[in-house]
Coordinates of C-alpha atoms and ligand atoms in Angstrom, one line a residue:
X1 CA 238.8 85.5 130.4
X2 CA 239.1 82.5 132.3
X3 CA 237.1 80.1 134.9
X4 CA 239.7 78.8 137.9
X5 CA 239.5 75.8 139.5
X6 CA 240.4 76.1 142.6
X7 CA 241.5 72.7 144.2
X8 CA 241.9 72.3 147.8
X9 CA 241.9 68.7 149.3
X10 CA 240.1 67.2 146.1
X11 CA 243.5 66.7 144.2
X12 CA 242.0 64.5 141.5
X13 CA 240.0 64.9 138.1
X14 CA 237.4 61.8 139.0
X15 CA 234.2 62.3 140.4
X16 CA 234.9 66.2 140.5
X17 CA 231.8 68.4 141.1
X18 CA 233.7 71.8 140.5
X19 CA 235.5 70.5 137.5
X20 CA 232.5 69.0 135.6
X21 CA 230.5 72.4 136.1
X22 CA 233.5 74.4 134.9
X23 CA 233.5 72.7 131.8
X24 CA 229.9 73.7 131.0
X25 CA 230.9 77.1 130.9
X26 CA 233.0 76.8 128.0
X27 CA 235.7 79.3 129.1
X28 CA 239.6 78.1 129.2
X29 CA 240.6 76.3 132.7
X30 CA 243.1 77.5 134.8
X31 CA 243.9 75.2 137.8
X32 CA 245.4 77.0 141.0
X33 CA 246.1 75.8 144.7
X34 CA 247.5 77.9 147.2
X35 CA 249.7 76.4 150.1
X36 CA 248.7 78.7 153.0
X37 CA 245.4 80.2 154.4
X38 CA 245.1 83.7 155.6
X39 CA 243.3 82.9 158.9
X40 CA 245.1 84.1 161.9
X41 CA 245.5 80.8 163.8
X42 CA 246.7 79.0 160.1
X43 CA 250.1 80.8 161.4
X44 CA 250.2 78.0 164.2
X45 CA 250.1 74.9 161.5
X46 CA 253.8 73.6 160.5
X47 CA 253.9 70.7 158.6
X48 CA 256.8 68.0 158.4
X49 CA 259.4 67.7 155.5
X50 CA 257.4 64.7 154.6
X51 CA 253.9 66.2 154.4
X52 CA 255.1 69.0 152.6
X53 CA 256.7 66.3 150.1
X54 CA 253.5 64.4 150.3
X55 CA 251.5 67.2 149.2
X56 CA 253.9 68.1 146.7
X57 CA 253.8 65.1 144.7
X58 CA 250.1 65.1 144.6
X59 CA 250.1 68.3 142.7
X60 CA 252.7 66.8 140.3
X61 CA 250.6 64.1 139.5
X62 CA 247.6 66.3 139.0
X63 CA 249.6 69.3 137.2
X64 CA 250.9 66.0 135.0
X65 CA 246.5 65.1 134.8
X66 CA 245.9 68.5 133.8
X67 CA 248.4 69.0 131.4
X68 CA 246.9 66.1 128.9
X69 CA 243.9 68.8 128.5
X70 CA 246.7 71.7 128.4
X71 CA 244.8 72.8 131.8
X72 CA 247.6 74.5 133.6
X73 CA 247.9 74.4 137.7
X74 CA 249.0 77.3 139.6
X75 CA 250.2 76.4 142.9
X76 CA 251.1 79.3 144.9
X77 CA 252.5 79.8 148.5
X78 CA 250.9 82.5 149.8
X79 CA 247.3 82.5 150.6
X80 CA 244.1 81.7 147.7
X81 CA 242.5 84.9 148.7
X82 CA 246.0 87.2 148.2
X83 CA 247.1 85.4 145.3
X84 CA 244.2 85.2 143.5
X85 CA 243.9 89.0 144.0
X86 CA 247.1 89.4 142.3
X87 CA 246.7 86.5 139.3
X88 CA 243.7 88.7 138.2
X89 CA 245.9 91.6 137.7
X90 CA 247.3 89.2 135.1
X91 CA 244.2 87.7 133.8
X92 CA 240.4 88.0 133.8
X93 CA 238.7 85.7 136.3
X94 CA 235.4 85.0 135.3
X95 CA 234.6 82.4 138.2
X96 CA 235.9 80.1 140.3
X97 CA 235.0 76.5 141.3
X98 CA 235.8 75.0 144.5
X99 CA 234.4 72.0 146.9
X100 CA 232.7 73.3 150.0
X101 CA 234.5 72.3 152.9
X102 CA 233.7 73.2 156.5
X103 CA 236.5 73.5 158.1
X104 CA 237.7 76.9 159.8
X105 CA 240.8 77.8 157.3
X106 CA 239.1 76.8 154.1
X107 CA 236.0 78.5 155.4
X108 CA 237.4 82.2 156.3
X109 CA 239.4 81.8 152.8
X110 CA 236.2 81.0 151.0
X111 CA 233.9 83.7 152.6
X112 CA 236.9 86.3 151.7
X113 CA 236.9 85.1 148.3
X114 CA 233.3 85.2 147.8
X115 CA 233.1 89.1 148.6
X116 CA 235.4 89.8 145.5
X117 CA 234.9 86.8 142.7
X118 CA 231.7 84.7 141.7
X119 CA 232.7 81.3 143.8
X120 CA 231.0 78.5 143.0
X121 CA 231.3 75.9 145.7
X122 CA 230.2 71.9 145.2
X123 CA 230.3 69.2 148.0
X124 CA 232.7 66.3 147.4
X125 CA 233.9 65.4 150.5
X126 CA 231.8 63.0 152.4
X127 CA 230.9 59.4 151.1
X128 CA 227.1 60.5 151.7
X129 CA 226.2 63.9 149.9
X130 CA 224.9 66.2 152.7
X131 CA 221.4 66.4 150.9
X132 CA 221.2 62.8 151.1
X133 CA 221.5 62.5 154.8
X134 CA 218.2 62.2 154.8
X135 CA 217.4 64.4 158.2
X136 CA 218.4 68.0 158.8
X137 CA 222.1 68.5 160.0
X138 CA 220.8 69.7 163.2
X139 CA 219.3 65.8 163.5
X140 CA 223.1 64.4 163.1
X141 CA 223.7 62.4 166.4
X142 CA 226.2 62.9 168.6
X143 CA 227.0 59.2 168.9
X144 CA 228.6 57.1 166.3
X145 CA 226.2 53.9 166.2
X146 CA 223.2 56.1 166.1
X147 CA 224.4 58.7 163.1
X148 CA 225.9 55.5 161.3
X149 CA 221.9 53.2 162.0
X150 CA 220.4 56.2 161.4
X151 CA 222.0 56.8 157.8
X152 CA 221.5 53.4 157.3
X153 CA 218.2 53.3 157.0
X154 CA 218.0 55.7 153.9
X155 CA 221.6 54.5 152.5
X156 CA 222.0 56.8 148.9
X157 CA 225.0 57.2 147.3
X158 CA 225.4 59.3 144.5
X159 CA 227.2 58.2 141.3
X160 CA 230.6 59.2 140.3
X161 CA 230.4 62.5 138.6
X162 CA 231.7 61.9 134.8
X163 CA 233.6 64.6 133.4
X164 CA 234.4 64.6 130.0
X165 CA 237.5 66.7 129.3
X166 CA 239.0 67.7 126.2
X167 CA 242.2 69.5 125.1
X168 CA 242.0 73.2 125.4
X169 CA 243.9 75.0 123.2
X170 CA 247.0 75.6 125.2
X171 CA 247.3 79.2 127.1
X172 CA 250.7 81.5 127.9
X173 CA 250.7 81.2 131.8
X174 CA 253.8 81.0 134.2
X175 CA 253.4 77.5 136.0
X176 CA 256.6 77.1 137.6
X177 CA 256.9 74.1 139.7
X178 CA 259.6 72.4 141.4
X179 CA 258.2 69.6 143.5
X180 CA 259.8 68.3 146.2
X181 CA 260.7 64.5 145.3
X182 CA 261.8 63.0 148.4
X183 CA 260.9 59.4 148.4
X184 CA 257.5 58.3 150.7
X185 CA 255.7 55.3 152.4
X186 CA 253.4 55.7 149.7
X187 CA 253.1 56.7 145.6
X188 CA 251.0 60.2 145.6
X189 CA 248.6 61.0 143.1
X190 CA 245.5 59.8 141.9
X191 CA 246.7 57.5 139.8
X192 CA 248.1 55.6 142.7
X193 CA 245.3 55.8 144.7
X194 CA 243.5 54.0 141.9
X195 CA 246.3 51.3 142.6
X196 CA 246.3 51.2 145.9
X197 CA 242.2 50.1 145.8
X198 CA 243.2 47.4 142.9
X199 CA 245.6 46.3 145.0
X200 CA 243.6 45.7 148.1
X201 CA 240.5 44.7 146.8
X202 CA 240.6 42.4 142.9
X203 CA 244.6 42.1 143.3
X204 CA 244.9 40.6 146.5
X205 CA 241.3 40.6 148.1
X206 CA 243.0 41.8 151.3
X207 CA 239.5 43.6 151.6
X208 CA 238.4 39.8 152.5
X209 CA 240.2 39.8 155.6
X210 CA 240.1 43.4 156.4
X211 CA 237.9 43.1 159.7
X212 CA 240.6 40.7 161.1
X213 CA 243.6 42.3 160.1
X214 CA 242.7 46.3 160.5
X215 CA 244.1 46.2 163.7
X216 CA 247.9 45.3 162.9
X217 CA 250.3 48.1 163.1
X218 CA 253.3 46.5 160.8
X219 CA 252.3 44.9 157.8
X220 CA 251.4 47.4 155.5
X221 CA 248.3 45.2 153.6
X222 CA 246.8 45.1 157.8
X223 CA 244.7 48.5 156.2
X224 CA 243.5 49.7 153.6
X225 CA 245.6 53.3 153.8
X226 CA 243.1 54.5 151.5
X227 CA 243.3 57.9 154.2
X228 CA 246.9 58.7 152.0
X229 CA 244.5 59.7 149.3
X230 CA 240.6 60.7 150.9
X231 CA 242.4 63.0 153.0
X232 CA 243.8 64.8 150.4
X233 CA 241.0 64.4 148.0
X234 CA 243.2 61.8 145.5
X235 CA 240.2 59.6 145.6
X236 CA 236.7 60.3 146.1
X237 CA 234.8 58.6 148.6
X238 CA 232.4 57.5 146.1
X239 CA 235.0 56.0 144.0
X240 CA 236.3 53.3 146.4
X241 CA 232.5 53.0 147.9
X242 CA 231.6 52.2 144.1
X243 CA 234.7 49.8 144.0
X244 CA 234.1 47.9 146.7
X245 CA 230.3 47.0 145.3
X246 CA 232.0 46.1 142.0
X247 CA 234.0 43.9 144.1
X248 CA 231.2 42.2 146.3
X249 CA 228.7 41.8 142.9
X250 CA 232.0 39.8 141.5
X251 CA 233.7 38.0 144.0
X252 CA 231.2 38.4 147.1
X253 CA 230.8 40.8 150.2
X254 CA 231.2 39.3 153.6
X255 CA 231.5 41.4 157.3
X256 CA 235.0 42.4 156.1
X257 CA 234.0 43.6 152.8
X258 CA 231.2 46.0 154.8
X259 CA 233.6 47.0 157.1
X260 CA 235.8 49.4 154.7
X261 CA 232.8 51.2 154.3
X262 CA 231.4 51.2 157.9
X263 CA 235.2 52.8 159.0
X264 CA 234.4 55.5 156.0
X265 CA 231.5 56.2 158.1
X266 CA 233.7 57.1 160.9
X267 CA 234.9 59.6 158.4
X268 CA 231.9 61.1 157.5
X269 CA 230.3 61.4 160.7
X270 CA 233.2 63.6 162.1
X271 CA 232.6 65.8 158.8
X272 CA 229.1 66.0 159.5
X273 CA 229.9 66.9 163.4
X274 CA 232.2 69.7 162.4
X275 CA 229.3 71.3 160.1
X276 CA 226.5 70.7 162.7
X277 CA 229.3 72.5 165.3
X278 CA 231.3 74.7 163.6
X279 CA 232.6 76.3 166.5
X280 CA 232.7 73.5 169.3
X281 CA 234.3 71.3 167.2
X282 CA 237.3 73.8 167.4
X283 CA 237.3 74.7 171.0
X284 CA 239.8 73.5 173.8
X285 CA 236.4 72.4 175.7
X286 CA 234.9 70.4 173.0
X287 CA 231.4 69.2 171.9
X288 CA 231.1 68.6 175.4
X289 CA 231.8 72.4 177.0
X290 CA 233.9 70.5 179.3
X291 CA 237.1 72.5 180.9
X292 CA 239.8 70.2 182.1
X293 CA 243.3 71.8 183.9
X294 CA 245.7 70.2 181.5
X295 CA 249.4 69.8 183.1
X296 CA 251.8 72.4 181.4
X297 CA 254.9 70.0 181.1
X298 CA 257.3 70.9 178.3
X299 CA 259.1 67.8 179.5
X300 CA 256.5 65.2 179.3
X301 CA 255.9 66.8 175.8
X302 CA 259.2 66.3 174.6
X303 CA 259.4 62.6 175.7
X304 CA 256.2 61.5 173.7
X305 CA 256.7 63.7 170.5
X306 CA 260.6 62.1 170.5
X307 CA 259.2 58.8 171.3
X308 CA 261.3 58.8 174.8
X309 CA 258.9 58.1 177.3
X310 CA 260.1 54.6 178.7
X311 CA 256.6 53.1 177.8
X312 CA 257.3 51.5 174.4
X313 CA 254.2 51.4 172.9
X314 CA 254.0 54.7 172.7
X315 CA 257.6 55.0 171.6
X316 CA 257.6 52.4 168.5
X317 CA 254.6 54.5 167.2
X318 CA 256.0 57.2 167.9
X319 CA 259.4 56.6 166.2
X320 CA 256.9 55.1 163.2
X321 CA 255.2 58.7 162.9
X322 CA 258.3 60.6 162.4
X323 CA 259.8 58.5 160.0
X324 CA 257.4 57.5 157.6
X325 CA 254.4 60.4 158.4
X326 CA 251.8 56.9 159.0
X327 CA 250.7 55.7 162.6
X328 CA 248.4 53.1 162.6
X329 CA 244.7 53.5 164.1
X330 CA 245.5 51.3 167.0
X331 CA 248.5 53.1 167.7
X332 CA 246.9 56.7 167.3
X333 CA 244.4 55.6 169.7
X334 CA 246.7 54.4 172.2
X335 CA 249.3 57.4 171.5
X336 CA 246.5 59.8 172.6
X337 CA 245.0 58.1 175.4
X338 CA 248.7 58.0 176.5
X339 CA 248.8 62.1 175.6
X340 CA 245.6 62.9 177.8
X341 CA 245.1 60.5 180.2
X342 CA 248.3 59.7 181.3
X343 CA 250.5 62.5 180.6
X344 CA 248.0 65.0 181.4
X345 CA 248.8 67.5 178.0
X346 CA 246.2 69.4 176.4
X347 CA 244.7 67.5 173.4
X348 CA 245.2 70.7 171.2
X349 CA 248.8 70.2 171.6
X350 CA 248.4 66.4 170.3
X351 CA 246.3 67.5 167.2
X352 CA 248.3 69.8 166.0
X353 CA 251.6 67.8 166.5
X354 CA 249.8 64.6 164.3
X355 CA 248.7 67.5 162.3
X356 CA 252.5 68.2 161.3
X357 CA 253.4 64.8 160.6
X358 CA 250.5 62.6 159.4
X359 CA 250.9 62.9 156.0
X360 CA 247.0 61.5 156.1
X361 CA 246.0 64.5 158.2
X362 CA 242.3 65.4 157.8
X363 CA 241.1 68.2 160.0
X364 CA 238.0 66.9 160.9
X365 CA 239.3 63.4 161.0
X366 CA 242.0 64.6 163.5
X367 CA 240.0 66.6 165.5
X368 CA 236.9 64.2 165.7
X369 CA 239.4 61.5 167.2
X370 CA 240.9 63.7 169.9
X371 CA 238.2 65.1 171.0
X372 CA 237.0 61.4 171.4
X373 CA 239.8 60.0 173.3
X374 CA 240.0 63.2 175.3
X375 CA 236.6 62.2 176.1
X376 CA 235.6 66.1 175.8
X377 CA 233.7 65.1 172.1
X378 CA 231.0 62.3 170.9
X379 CA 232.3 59.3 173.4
X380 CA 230.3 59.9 176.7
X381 CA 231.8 57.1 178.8
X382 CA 233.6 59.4 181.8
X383 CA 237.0 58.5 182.0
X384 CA 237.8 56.1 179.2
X385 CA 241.8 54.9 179.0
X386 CA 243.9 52.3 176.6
X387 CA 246.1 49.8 178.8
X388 CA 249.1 50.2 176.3
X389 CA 250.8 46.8 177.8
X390 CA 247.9 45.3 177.4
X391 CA 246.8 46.5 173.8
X392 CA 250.3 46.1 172.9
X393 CA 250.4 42.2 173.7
X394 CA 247.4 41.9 172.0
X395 CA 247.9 43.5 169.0
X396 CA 251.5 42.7 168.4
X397 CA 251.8 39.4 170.3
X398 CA 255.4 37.9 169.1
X399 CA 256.5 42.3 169.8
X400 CA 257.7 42.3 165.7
X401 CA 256.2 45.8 165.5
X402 CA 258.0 46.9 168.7
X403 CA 261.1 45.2 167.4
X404 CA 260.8 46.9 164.0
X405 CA 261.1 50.6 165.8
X406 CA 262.8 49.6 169.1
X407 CA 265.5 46.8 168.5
X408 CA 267.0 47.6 172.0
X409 CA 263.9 45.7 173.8
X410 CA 265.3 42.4 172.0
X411 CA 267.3 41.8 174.8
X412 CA 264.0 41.6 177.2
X413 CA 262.1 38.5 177.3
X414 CA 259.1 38.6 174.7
X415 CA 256.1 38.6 177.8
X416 CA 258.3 41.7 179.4
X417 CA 258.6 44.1 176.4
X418 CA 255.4 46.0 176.5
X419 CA 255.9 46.4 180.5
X420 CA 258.7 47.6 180.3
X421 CA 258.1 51.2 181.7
X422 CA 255.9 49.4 184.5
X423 CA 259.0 47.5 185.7
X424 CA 261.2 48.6 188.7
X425 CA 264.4 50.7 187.9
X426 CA 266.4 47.6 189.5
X427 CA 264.3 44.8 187.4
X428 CA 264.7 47.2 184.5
X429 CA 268.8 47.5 185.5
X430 CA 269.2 44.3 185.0
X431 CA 268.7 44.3 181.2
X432 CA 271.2 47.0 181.0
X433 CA 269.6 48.0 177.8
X434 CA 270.2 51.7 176.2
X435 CA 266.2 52.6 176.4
X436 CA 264.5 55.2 178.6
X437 CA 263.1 55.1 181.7
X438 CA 259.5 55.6 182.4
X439 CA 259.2 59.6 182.5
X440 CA 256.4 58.8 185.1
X441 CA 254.3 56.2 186.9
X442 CA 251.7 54.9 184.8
X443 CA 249.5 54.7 187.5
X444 CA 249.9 58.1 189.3
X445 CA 249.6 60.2 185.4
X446 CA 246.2 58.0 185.6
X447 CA 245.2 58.8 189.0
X448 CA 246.2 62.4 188.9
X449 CA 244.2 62.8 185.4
X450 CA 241.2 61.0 186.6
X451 CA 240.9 63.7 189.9
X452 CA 241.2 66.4 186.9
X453 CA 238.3 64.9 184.9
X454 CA 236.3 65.1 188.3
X455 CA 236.2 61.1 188.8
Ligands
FAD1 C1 243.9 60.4 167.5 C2 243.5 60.1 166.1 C3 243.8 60.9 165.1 C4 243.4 60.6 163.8 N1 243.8 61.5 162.7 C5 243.4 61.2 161.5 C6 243.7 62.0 160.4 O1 244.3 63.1 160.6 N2 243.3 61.7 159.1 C7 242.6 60.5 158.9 O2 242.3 60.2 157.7 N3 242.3 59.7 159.9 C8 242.7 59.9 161.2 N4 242.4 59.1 162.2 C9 241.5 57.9 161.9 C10 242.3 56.6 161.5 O3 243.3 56.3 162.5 C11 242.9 56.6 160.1 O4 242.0 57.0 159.2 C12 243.4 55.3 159.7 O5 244.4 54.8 160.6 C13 244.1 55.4 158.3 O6 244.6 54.1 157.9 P1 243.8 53.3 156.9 O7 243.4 54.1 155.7 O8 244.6 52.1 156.6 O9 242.5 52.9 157.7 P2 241.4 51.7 157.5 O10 241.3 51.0 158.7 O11 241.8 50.9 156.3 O12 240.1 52.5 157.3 C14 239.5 52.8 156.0 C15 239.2 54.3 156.0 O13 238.2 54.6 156.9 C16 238.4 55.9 157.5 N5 238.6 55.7 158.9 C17 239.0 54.6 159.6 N6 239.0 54.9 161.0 C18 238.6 56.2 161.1 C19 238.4 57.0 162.2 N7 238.5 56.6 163.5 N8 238.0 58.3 162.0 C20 237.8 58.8 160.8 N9 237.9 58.0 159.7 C21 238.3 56.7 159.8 C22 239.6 56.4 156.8 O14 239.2 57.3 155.8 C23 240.3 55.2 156.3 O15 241.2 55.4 155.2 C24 242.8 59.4 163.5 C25 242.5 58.5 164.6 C26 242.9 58.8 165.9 C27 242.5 57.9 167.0

């Protein structure tokens, strides 16, 4: 007889609800993950080489955490709910430990597995335990600066959750594993992401400049990229929250210091819309109920998700996304604005295409953001759209991020380069330059879009 953890996106051994109340029931471990869901739309999810390599070398580092305590870690491809069906032919289950989340997959796989096995569920996810909200889920607010003053006010959060794990005698189970080890942005694992926060905050104090920086797209320290590992559950919110207030009590806080933790607010409050929604938060219409005739233009969809539409802002972080699996917030938010407002295609389509390749993809992180730029979720201003010449010159004034993905715009003068899909096909014939043209007016995409959104 054994007790499974089953790990989801909480790839880690720190501040691990399910894993510390497993080991109170002093039955051998048996780790298991299983690649797919059995939900009828989870057939409509790819993911990239990367993210699949990404994911992979999180379980190795965890199957590597494990192993120290002779804990072994199933990872299976199929569906939890089949194969778990099928590893109790082999072995006795006595229960399983999980973390709650609430999105649809990991939902419908839960609520099968709960009609055949004792499931015990734990919440890990958010930075602020749902209990500790302090009002009733139903009382979440729809808008940012209201959820985040009004969780302020009553601001709890829970120590890490110490587990302490000792070697289990070892057990005969078939653990096969072969990892795909293609090289990444970023070290996976746990261990890393335990890095990564050294690294940012007592190893360079980048966190010190954080509020001025965040919104760089090429130097890599800009952000924290702390999403590598929340959104898979390498590091717990807690654990960077309680790092960062380590930090401040030893070197000082200051507005950039807060700020880490006012964006992981961001995170949480899309968490806490998807439970207070469960089913808006998934539908083409949004938290808003609000139908808009998206354009059905495989063309238009092939220029952005290849990074040729002539507009290179859109392009360089495009061209980013696909080879590294990392797009920067500015460039997410301008990449969508682009998607909807401009281009016209449904916002669906943009999810699930950053669902593929971020290898940072959250569900509710994802969705939360579309639906926002859409302007279909919790932004209520009417039509709201990024200038990507302008953000562009702002955010990457001397064009070394453009330059970095697009070395073809080198040959246009610095002030031209983010306008270039603005310019006229003879101004932009006389660069002779082996780059797109614009796969539309600007202009008209906005014009035509804001009619659609009834403005
Ligand atoms: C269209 C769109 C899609 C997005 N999809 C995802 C996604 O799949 N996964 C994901 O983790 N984030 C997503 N984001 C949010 C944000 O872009 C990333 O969290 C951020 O760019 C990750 O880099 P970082 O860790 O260096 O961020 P930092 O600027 O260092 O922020 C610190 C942490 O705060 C959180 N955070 C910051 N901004 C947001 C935000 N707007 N929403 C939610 N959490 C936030 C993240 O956990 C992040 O790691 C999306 C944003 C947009 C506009």
């Amino acid at each position: 007889m054994v007790n499974l953890i089953w790990f989801q996106n909480d790839l880690r051994i720190h501040d691990h609800a399910a894993l510390y109340h497993a080991t109170k029931a002093n039955l051998p471990l048996v780790g298991f993950y299983a690649r797919s869901f059995s939900h009828p739309n989870a057939k409509k999810s790819a993911k990239s080489a990367l993210r699949k390599a990404y994911i992979d070398q999180t379980l190795l580092s965890l199957k590597t955490s494990l192993a120290v305590y002779n804990i072994p870690l199933i990872v299976v491809d199929g569906s939890a709910f089949n194969s778990l069906k099928i590893l109790s032919e082999s072995f006795a289950i006595q229960s399983i430990y999980g973390h709650y989340s609430a999105s649809p997959f990991e939902r419908y796989e839960a609520v099968k597995i709960q009609k055949e096995f004792d499931l015990k569920l734990y919440e890990t996810e958010t930075l602020i335990h749902p209990s500790d909200l302090g009002f009733d889920l139903q009382q979440v607010p729809q808008g940012f600066t209201s959820f985040r003053k009004k969780v302020e006010m009553n601001f709890q959060i829970r120590p890490l959750i110490e587990t302490s794990l000792k070697p289990q005698e070892p057990l005969e189970i078939d653990e096969a594993f072969s990892p795909d080890l293609t090289p990444l942005l970023i070290q996976a694992g746990e261990q890393a992401g335990m890095d990564r926060v050294h690294h940012y905050l007592e190893g360079t104090k980048k966190i010190k400049t954080y509020k001025e920086t965040r919104n760089g797209m090429l130097k890599f320290d800009d952000s924290t990229k702390f999403s590598f590992y929340l959104s898979i559950g390498a590091l717990s919110p807690r654990y960077i929250y309680h790092r960062i207030k380590a930090f401040e009590a030893q070197f000082g806080g200051n507005e950039s210091t807060y700020w880490v933790i006012f964006e992981m607010l961001w995170r949480d409050f899309f968490k806490f819309q998807e439970r207070k929604h469960p089913k808006a938060f998934y539908a083409q219409t949004g938290l808003q109920h609000k139908s808009i005739a998206w354009l059905d233009n495989p063309h238009y969809y092939h220029a952005i998700t290849t990074g040729q539409t002539g507009f290179p802002l859109v392009d360089a972080n495009i061209k980013e996304l696909l080879k590294t699996g990392y797009m920067s917030n500015r460039g997410r938010q301008n990449v969508a604005s682009f998607w909807v407002k401009n281009a016209g295609l449904d916002w669906q389509l943009g999810e699930r295409f950053f669902e593929t390749h971020l290898l940072d993809y959250d569900v509710a992180s994802n969705t939360g953001n579309w639906q926002y730029i859409a302007g279909i979720g919790n932004d209520f201003v009417p039509f709201r759209f990024f200038d990507i010449v302008k953000q562009g010159n702002t955010y990457d004034a001397d064009t070394s991020y453009l330059l970095h993905y697009l070395p073809a715009l080198k040959d246009v003068p610095v002030f031209k380069r983010y306008g270039f899909g603005h310019l006229s096909k003879d101004e932009r014939e006389v660069y002779d330059i082996d780059y797109p043209a614009p796969i539309f007016s600007f202009y008209e995409g906005l014009n035509l879009m804001k009619k659609r959104y009834g403005e």
